[in-house]
Short mmCIF file of C-alpha atoms and ligand atoms in Angstrom, two decimals:
data_model
loop_
_atom_site.label_atom_id
_atom_site.label_comp_id
_atom_site.label_asym_id
_atom_site.label_seq_id
_atom_site.Cartn_x
_atom_site.Cartn_y
_atom_site.Cartn_z
CA MET A 112 18.94 -77.59 15.20
CA THR A 113 20.25 -74.15 14.34
CA THR A 114 18.81 -71.02 15.90
CA ARG A 115 19.75 -67.67 14.38
CA GLY A 116 20.66 -65.24 17.12
CA SER A 117 23.45 -62.99 18.28
CA ARG A 118 26.80 -62.98 19.99
CA ILE A 119 28.90 -60.25 21.53
CA THR A 120 31.87 -59.42 19.28
CA GLY A 121 33.10 -56.10 20.67
CA TRP A 122 33.00 -53.90 23.73
CA GLY A 123 34.25 -50.49 24.85
CA THR A 124 33.90 -47.91 27.60
CA ALA A 125 34.23 -44.22 28.33
CA LEU A 126 34.68 -42.40 31.63
CA PRO A 127 35.05 -38.64 32.14
CA ASP A 128 38.47 -37.40 33.29
CA ARG A 129 37.32 -35.77 36.53
CA VAL A 130 37.71 -38.14 39.49
CA VAL A 131 35.56 -37.33 42.55
CA THR A 132 36.80 -39.19 45.62
CA ASN A 133 35.06 -39.86 48.92
CA ALA A 134 37.51 -37.36 50.44
CA ASP A 135 36.09 -34.69 48.10
CA PHE A 136 32.61 -35.28 49.61
CA GLU A 137 34.07 -35.47 53.13
CA ALA A 138 35.50 -31.98 52.59
CA ARG A 139 32.10 -30.35 51.96
CA LEU A 140 29.32 -32.65 53.28
CA ASP A 141 28.56 -34.30 56.62
CA THR A 142 29.87 -37.68 55.48
CA SER A 143 33.05 -39.74 55.63
CA ASP A 144 35.10 -42.07 53.49
CA SER A 145 34.49 -44.87 56.00
CA TRP A 146 30.66 -44.40 55.93
CA ILE A 147 30.56 -44.42 52.12
CA THR A 148 32.97 -47.35 51.79
CA GLU A 149 31.27 -49.51 54.42
CA ARG A 150 27.71 -48.87 53.19
CA THR A 151 28.35 -48.92 49.45
CA GLY A 152 31.86 -50.10 48.50
CA ILE A 153 32.31 -46.92 46.42
CA LYS A 154 35.67 -45.11 46.70
CA GLU A 155 35.49 -42.77 43.74
CA ARG A 156 33.34 -41.90 40.72
CA ARG A 157 33.76 -39.78 37.58
CA PHE A 158 31.84 -36.60 36.72
CA GLY A 159 31.67 -34.89 33.34
CA GLY A 160 30.92 -35.12 29.65
CA THR A 161 27.53 -35.43 28.02
CA THR A 162 25.50 -38.59 27.60
CA ALA A 163 26.10 -38.42 23.83
CA SER A 164 29.86 -37.73 24.00
CA LEU A 165 30.48 -40.59 26.44
CA ALA A 166 28.21 -42.91 24.43
CA ALA A 167 30.02 -42.10 21.18
CA GLU A 168 33.45 -42.72 22.73
CA ALA A 169 32.37 -46.10 24.14
CA GLY A 170 30.59 -47.01 20.89
CA LYS A 171 33.67 -46.14 18.81
CA LYS A 172 35.87 -48.39 20.96
CA ALA A 173 33.34 -51.25 20.75
CA LEU A 174 33.33 -50.96 16.94
CA GLU A 175 37.15 -51.02 16.86
CA CYS A 176 37.17 -54.05 19.17
CA ALA A 177 34.75 -55.87 16.82
CA GLY A 178 36.74 -54.80 13.74
CA LEU A 179 33.74 -53.03 12.23
CA LEU A 180 33.13 -49.66 10.61
CA ALA A 181 30.31 -47.45 11.87
CA GLN A 182 28.43 -47.80 8.58
CA ASP A 183 28.36 -51.59 9.09
CA ILE A 184 25.92 -51.06 11.97
CA GLU A 185 22.26 -51.65 11.10
CA LEU A 186 20.76 -50.48 14.40
CA LEU A 187 21.92 -48.36 17.34
CA ILE A 188 20.15 -48.71 20.68
CA LEU A 189 21.13 -46.26 23.40
CA SER A 190 20.02 -47.05 26.93
CA THR A 191 19.90 -43.88 29.01
CA THR A 192 18.00 -42.24 31.84
CA THR A 193 19.75 -38.93 31.30
CA PRO A 194 19.17 -37.88 27.67
CA ASP A 195 20.93 -34.66 26.70
CA LEU A 196 17.79 -33.29 25.05
CA THR A 197 14.08 -33.99 25.36
CA THR A 198 14.02 -34.48 21.61
CA PRO A 199 15.63 -35.68 19.43
CA ALA A 200 16.76 -38.86 21.10
CA THR A 201 20.37 -38.79 22.26
CA SER A 202 20.98 -41.76 19.94
CA SER A 203 20.49 -39.33 17.01
CA VAL A 204 23.40 -37.24 18.27
CA VAL A 205 25.50 -40.39 18.73
CA GLN A 206 24.58 -41.57 15.22
CA ASP A 207 25.78 -38.26 13.82
CA ILE A 208 29.10 -38.41 15.71
CA LEU A 209 29.81 -42.04 14.76
CA GLY A 210 28.13 -42.27 11.34
CA THR A 211 26.31 -45.53 12.09
CA GLY A 212 23.95 -46.96 9.48
CA GLY A 213 20.33 -48.04 9.97
CA GLY A 214 18.00 -46.82 12.69
CA ALA A 215 18.68 -45.51 16.17
CA PHE A 216 16.56 -45.09 19.26
CA ASP A 217 16.84 -44.43 22.99
CA LEU A 218 15.52 -46.82 25.58
CA ASN A 219 14.82 -45.90 29.20
CA ALA A 220 14.45 -48.68 31.74
CA ALA A 221 16.60 -46.85 34.32
CA CYS A 222 19.51 -48.88 35.71
CA ALA A 223 18.07 -52.08 34.23
CA GLY A 224 18.20 -50.47 30.79
CA PHE A 225 21.38 -51.94 29.39
CA VAL A 226 20.15 -55.54 29.59
CA TYR A 227 16.76 -54.42 28.21
CA ALA A 228 18.65 -52.88 25.27
CA MET A 229 20.82 -55.96 24.75
CA VAL A 230 17.73 -58.20 24.71
CA ALA A 231 15.93 -55.82 22.32
CA GLY A 232 19.02 -55.82 20.07
CA GLY A 233 19.11 -59.61 20.17
CA GLY A 234 15.45 -59.66 19.12
CA MET A 235 16.23 -57.41 16.14
CA VAL A 236 19.04 -59.76 15.11
CA LYS A 237 16.54 -62.62 15.17
CA MET A 238 14.37 -60.49 12.84
CA GLY A 239 17.24 -60.09 10.39
CA ALA A 240 19.57 -57.33 11.55
CA ASN A 241 23.22 -58.39 11.24
CA ARG A 242 25.07 -55.90 13.42
CA VAL A 243 23.60 -53.93 16.33
CA LEU A 244 25.45 -51.43 18.50
CA VAL A 245 24.09 -51.38 22.06
CA ILE A 246 25.28 -48.53 24.29
CA GLY A 247 24.53 -47.67 27.91
CA SER A 248 25.40 -44.08 28.77
CA ASP A 249 24.41 -41.89 31.69
CA THR A 250 25.39 -38.61 33.28
CA LEU A 251 23.71 -38.99 36.63
CA SER A 252 25.69 -36.13 38.17
CA LYS A 253 23.28 -33.85 36.23
CA ILE A 254 20.23 -35.15 38.12
CA THR A 255 21.77 -35.67 41.56
CA ASP A 256 21.62 -32.99 44.25
CA GLN A 257 25.30 -32.59 45.07
CA ASP A 258 24.38 -31.14 48.48
CA ASP A 259 22.34 -34.20 49.52
CA ARG A 260 24.73 -36.66 51.15
CA ALA A 261 22.20 -39.50 50.88
CA THR A 262 22.33 -39.54 47.08
CA ALA A 263 25.35 -37.44 46.00
CA VAL A 264 27.92 -40.04 46.99
CA LEU A 265 26.25 -42.90 45.10
CA PHE A 266 26.16 -41.86 41.46
CA GLY A 267 28.63 -41.18 38.65
CA ASP A 268 28.88 -40.65 34.89
CA GLY A 269 30.10 -43.05 32.21
CA ALA A 270 29.29 -45.21 29.23
CA GLY A 271 29.82 -48.75 27.98
CA ALA A 272 28.95 -50.44 24.72
CA ILE A 273 28.80 -53.83 23.03
CA VAL A 274 28.44 -54.95 19.43
CA LEU A 275 25.98 -57.76 18.73
CA GLU A 276 26.56 -59.65 15.49
CA ALA A 277 24.38 -62.30 13.93
CA ASP A 278 25.26 -65.90 14.72
CA PRO A 279 23.58 -68.12 12.13
CA ILE A 280 24.03 -71.33 14.15
CA GLU A 281 23.29 -70.63 17.81
CA ASP A 282 21.82 -67.72 19.74
CA LYS A 283 24.41 -66.89 22.39
CA ILE A 284 21.75 -65.03 24.39
CA LEU A 285 20.58 -68.22 26.07
CA SER A 286 17.78 -66.74 28.14
CA TYR A 287 16.42 -63.46 29.43
CA ASP A 288 14.00 -62.10 32.00
CA LEU A 289 12.62 -58.56 31.92
CA GLY A 290 10.28 -57.16 34.54
CA VAL A 291 8.77 -54.04 36.04
CA ASP A 292 6.68 -53.20 39.08
CA GLY A 293 5.40 -49.69 38.47
CA SER A 294 3.83 -49.52 41.93
CA ALA A 295 7.38 -49.15 43.33
CA MET A 296 7.90 -45.89 41.41
CA PRO A 297 7.75 -43.67 44.57
CA ILE A 298 10.88 -45.23 46.11
CA LEU A 299 13.16 -43.96 43.33
CA TYR A 300 12.26 -41.25 40.83
CA CYS A 301 13.29 -37.94 39.31
CA ASN A 302 10.84 -35.32 38.04
CA HIS A 303 11.63 -33.27 34.93
CA GLY A 304 14.16 -30.65 35.95
CA GLY A 305 14.47 -32.10 39.46
CA TYR A 306 16.85 -34.33 41.37
CA LEU A 307 16.80 -38.04 42.15
CA THR A 308 14.64 -38.85 45.16
CA MET A 309 15.19 -42.17 46.87
CA GLU A 310 14.14 -44.29 49.82
CA GLY A 311 17.47 -46.06 50.14
CA ARG A 312 16.47 -48.91 52.44
CA GLU A 313 13.40 -49.85 50.40
CA VAL A 314 15.41 -49.79 47.17
CA PHE A 315 18.07 -51.96 48.81
CA LYS A 316 15.59 -54.63 49.96
CA LYS A 317 13.65 -54.76 46.70
CA ALA A 318 16.86 -54.78 44.64
CA VAL A 319 18.17 -57.88 46.41
CA ARG A 320 14.81 -59.62 46.00
CA VAL A 321 14.44 -58.93 42.27
CA MET A 322 18.08 -59.78 41.52
CA VAL A 323 17.69 -63.18 43.14
CA GLU A 324 14.31 -63.95 41.52
CA SER A 325 15.32 -62.74 38.09
CA SER A 326 18.64 -64.60 38.16
CA LYS A 327 16.82 -67.79 39.13
CA ASN A 328 14.40 -67.26 36.24
CA VAL A 329 17.16 -67.01 33.62
CA LEU A 330 19.03 -69.98 35.06
CA GLU A 331 15.89 -72.06 34.87
CA SER A 332 15.04 -70.96 31.30
CA ALA A 333 18.58 -71.76 30.15
CA LYS A 334 18.49 -75.08 32.04
CA LEU A 335 21.65 -74.12 33.94
CA THR A 336 22.66 -73.96 37.59
CA VAL A 337 24.81 -71.32 39.28
CA ASP A 338 27.75 -73.70 39.02
CA ASP A 339 27.51 -73.41 35.22
CA ILE A 340 28.02 -69.62 35.42
CA ALA A 341 31.62 -68.45 34.93
CA LEU A 342 30.97 -64.79 35.69
CA VAL A 343 28.13 -62.69 37.10
CA VAL A 344 27.97 -59.11 35.84
CA PRO A 345 25.54 -57.31 38.15
CA HIS A 346 24.36 -53.72 38.12
CA GLN A 347 26.97 -51.75 40.05
CA ALA A 348 24.86 -49.83 42.59
CA ASN A 349 26.15 -51.03 45.92
CA LEU A 350 28.60 -53.78 46.91
CA ARG A 351 26.35 -54.85 49.80
CA ILE A 352 23.40 -55.39 47.45
CA ILE A 353 25.59 -57.57 45.23
CA GLU A 354 26.97 -59.50 48.22
CA ALA A 355 23.47 -60.12 49.59
CA ALA A 356 22.14 -61.34 46.23
CA ASN A 357 25.23 -63.51 45.67
CA GLN A 358 24.89 -65.08 49.09
CA ARG A 359 21.26 -66.04 48.42
CA LEU A 360 22.12 -67.41 44.98
CA GLY A 361 25.28 -69.21 46.11
CA VAL A 362 27.59 -67.22 43.83
CA PRO A 363 31.10 -66.53 45.17
CA MET A 364 32.33 -62.94 44.94
CA ASP A 365 35.38 -64.02 42.93
CA LYS A 366 32.99 -64.99 40.13
CA THR A 367 31.55 -61.48 40.08
CA ALA A 368 32.63 -58.46 38.02
CA ILE A 369 33.00 -55.36 40.20
CA VAL A 370 33.97 -51.83 39.11
CA LEU A 371 31.75 -49.74 41.38
CA ASP A 372 34.63 -48.86 43.70
CA LYS A 373 36.01 -46.75 40.82
CA THR A 374 32.79 -45.68 39.07
CA GLY A 375 29.92 -45.44 41.58
CA ASN A 376 26.49 -46.20 40.17
CA THR A 377 26.53 -45.21 36.49
CA SER A 378 23.04 -46.60 35.72
CA SER A 379 22.90 -47.85 32.11
CA ALA A 380 26.69 -47.84 31.85
CA SER A 381 27.40 -49.98 34.87
CA ILE A 382 26.94 -53.46 33.39
CA PRO A 383 28.94 -52.83 30.19
CA LEU A 384 31.66 -51.09 32.25
CA ALA A 385 31.95 -54.18 34.46
CA LEU A 386 31.75 -56.56 31.48
CA SER A 387 34.47 -54.68 29.58
CA ASP A 388 36.74 -54.63 32.62
CA ALA A 389 36.36 -58.42 32.97
CA ALA A 390 36.89 -59.04 29.25
CA ASP A 391 39.93 -56.72 29.06
CA SER A 392 41.54 -58.40 32.05
CA GLY A 393 41.22 -61.86 30.50
CA ARG A 394 38.53 -63.15 32.85
CA LEU A 395 36.37 -64.51 29.99
CA LYS A 396 37.05 -67.33 27.54
CA ASP A 397 34.93 -68.75 24.74
CA GLY A 398 32.18 -71.02 26.06
CA ASP A 399 31.84 -69.22 29.43
CA ASN A 400 28.28 -68.54 30.56
CA VAL A 401 27.87 -64.95 31.75
CA LEU A 402 24.91 -63.93 33.91
CA PHE A 403 23.89 -60.27 33.58
CA CYS A 404 21.55 -58.84 36.19
CA GLY A 405 20.22 -55.30 36.45
CA PHE A 406 17.61 -53.40 38.50
CA GLY A 407 16.57 -49.81 38.75
CA ALA A 408 13.91 -47.14 39.09
CA GLY A 409 10.48 -48.23 37.97
CA MET A 410 11.09 -50.59 39.60
CA THR A 411 12.62 -52.43 36.65
CA TRP A 412 14.79 -55.52 36.51
CA SER A 413 16.47 -57.44 33.73
CA SER A 414 18.64 -60.52 33.52
CA ALA A 415 20.18 -62.52 30.71
CA ILE A 416 22.60 -65.38 30.30
CA VAL A 417 25.01 -64.97 27.40
CA ARG A 418 27.49 -67.58 26.21
CA TRP A 419 30.78 -65.79 25.63
CA SER A 420 31.99 -66.44 22.09
CA ARG A 421 34.00 -64.03 20.04
CA SER A 422 34.63 -66.43 17.19
N1 COA B 15 27.12 -40.13 54.98
C1 COA B 15 26.83 -40.26 56.28
N2 COA B 15 25.59 -40.57 56.71
C2 COA B 15 24.65 -40.75 55.80
C3 COA B 15 24.90 -40.63 54.40
C4 COA B 15 26.19 -40.30 54.02
N3 COA B 15 26.55 -40.17 52.72
N4 COA B 15 23.75 -40.87 53.73
C5 COA B 15 22.81 -41.15 54.65
N5 COA B 15 23.35 -41.06 55.89
C6 COA B 15 22.70 -41.26 57.17
C7 COA B 15 21.20 -41.09 57.13
O1 COA B 15 20.87 -39.72 57.20
C8 COA B 15 20.77 -41.85 58.37
O2 COA B 15 20.95 -41.05 59.48
P1 COA B 15 19.88 -41.08 60.69
O3 COA B 15 19.92 -42.50 61.21
O4 COA B 15 20.42 -40.06 61.62
O5 COA B 15 18.58 -40.74 60.06
C9 COA B 15 21.79 -42.99 58.44
O6 COA B 15 22.88 -42.60 57.60
C10 COA B 15 21.26 -44.32 57.99
O7 COA B 15 20.58 -44.13 56.77
P2 COA B 15 19.99 -45.33 55.99
O8 COA B 15 19.39 -44.82 54.72
O9 COA B 15 19.11 -46.16 56.86
O10 COA B 15 21.35 -46.16 55.70
P3 COA B 15 21.55 -47.48 54.91
O11 COA B 15 22.34 -48.41 55.73
O12 COA B 15 20.26 -47.99 54.31
O13 COA B 15 22.49 -47.01 53.70
C11 COA B 15 22.26 -46.47 51.37
C12 COA B 15 22.03 -46.02 52.81
C13 COA B 15 21.70 -45.39 50.45
C14 COA B 15 23.75 -46.61 51.14
C15 COA B 15 21.54 -47.82 51.12
O14 COA B 15 20.23 -47.79 51.62
C16 COA B 15 21.50 -48.17 49.67
O15 COA B 15 22.52 -48.34 49.02
N6 COA B 15 20.29 -48.32 49.10
C17 COA B 15 20.16 -48.61 47.69
C18 COA B 15 20.38 -47.34 46.89
C19 COA B 15 20.59 -47.62 45.42
O16 COA B 15 21.32 -48.49 45.07
N7 COA B 15 19.93 -46.83 44.55
C20 COA B 15 20.05 -46.96 43.15
C21 COA B 15 19.36 -48.17 42.64
S1 COA B 15 19.54 -48.35 40.93
#
C-alpha cells in the first residue's frame, strides 16, 4: 500500500557570530563555568541577529542542500517564540528575503515548536503540497534578563531549517505525538515586553516526564522499539534533562545528537541545529529511524519518528 507523505531532503543552520562563553558570565555575574557546565552542559552560546535574518540564512542553506530554488517552495512555516514584530508574522519577512512561493505563517509552540511545525508541514504535504520549508528560529537573548544568572546562562540565538518534499510511496514521518498542558504555564512564561520567568526545578522534572511519555507514544504508534532508533534528536535545553530521559528510555548517549554545549538553548532552532550537525557529520544513512523530541513553555511537547531518506 502506498501512503503519500513527506521526507526530509535538505537542511541548514545559522548562528550569529558573537560567541558568549561561560567565562563572559563569570566576569560579570555571581556564577562560574563549573556551575553552568555541571548543571547544564552548556559551555558557550551565540547572541545576535534577528529572528528573520537567522531564519532566512538557515532556510537558504536548506534549499541549497535540497537542490531547490526558493520559488519551488509551496509553503513556509516558521516556528518562533521571538517574532521580530507583532505583525506581520516574521515568516513574511523571511518570504521577502528568500522569495519563497506559496503561503507562509508563524507557529508558536515554544521550544516544542519545531516538531509541531514539521508535523504541520507533513500534514500539508498529505493535502497536496509538494515542497515545504520548515524553519525554527529564535533570538532568546532579546527576552532574557542578562543580569539574572538563573536564566541568562541558559539561552542563545540561532536558526535551523529543513525542506520537506512529497514522497508518493511512503510517508517518512512514521508517527508523531503533540501535546500541551496549559495549567503548567506559570512555571515558564514571558509577558509582552518582559523577560523569561522560570521555575527551573519544576521545568526540569516535567520536561523529563513528558520527553519519556511522548517518546514512548511515538515508538508505540510506529510499532518500533528504542533499539530500532538510530539517532535521538532531543530539544537542547540541558544535558542533564537529556541524560535523565535517555536513562529512563534506555537510549545510550552515543545515539543522541548534542550541540547545546556550543549553542545553549535556542528554542525552536535547537532540534534542527542538532539534526543538521548529525547529518553533516555523516551520522545518518538512508533507512535510519530518527526520534525527535521537544518540550517547552506551555507546557508543550512534541515528538516524531522520521525515517531518514534523501533519495
Ligand atoms: N550560577 C550559580 N548559581 C546559580 C545559577 C548560576 N547561573 N543559577 C541559579 N543558581 C543558584 C540558585 O540561586 C540556587 O541558589 P540557592 O540554593 O542559594 O537558592 C542554587 O543555584 C540551586 O538552584 P536550583 O534552581 O535548585 O538549581 P538546579 O540544580 O535546579 O539547576 C537549572 C538550575 C536552571 C540549571 C535547572 O533547574 C534546569 O535546567 N531546569 C530546566 C530549565 C530549562 O531547561 N528551561 C527551558 C525549558 S525549554
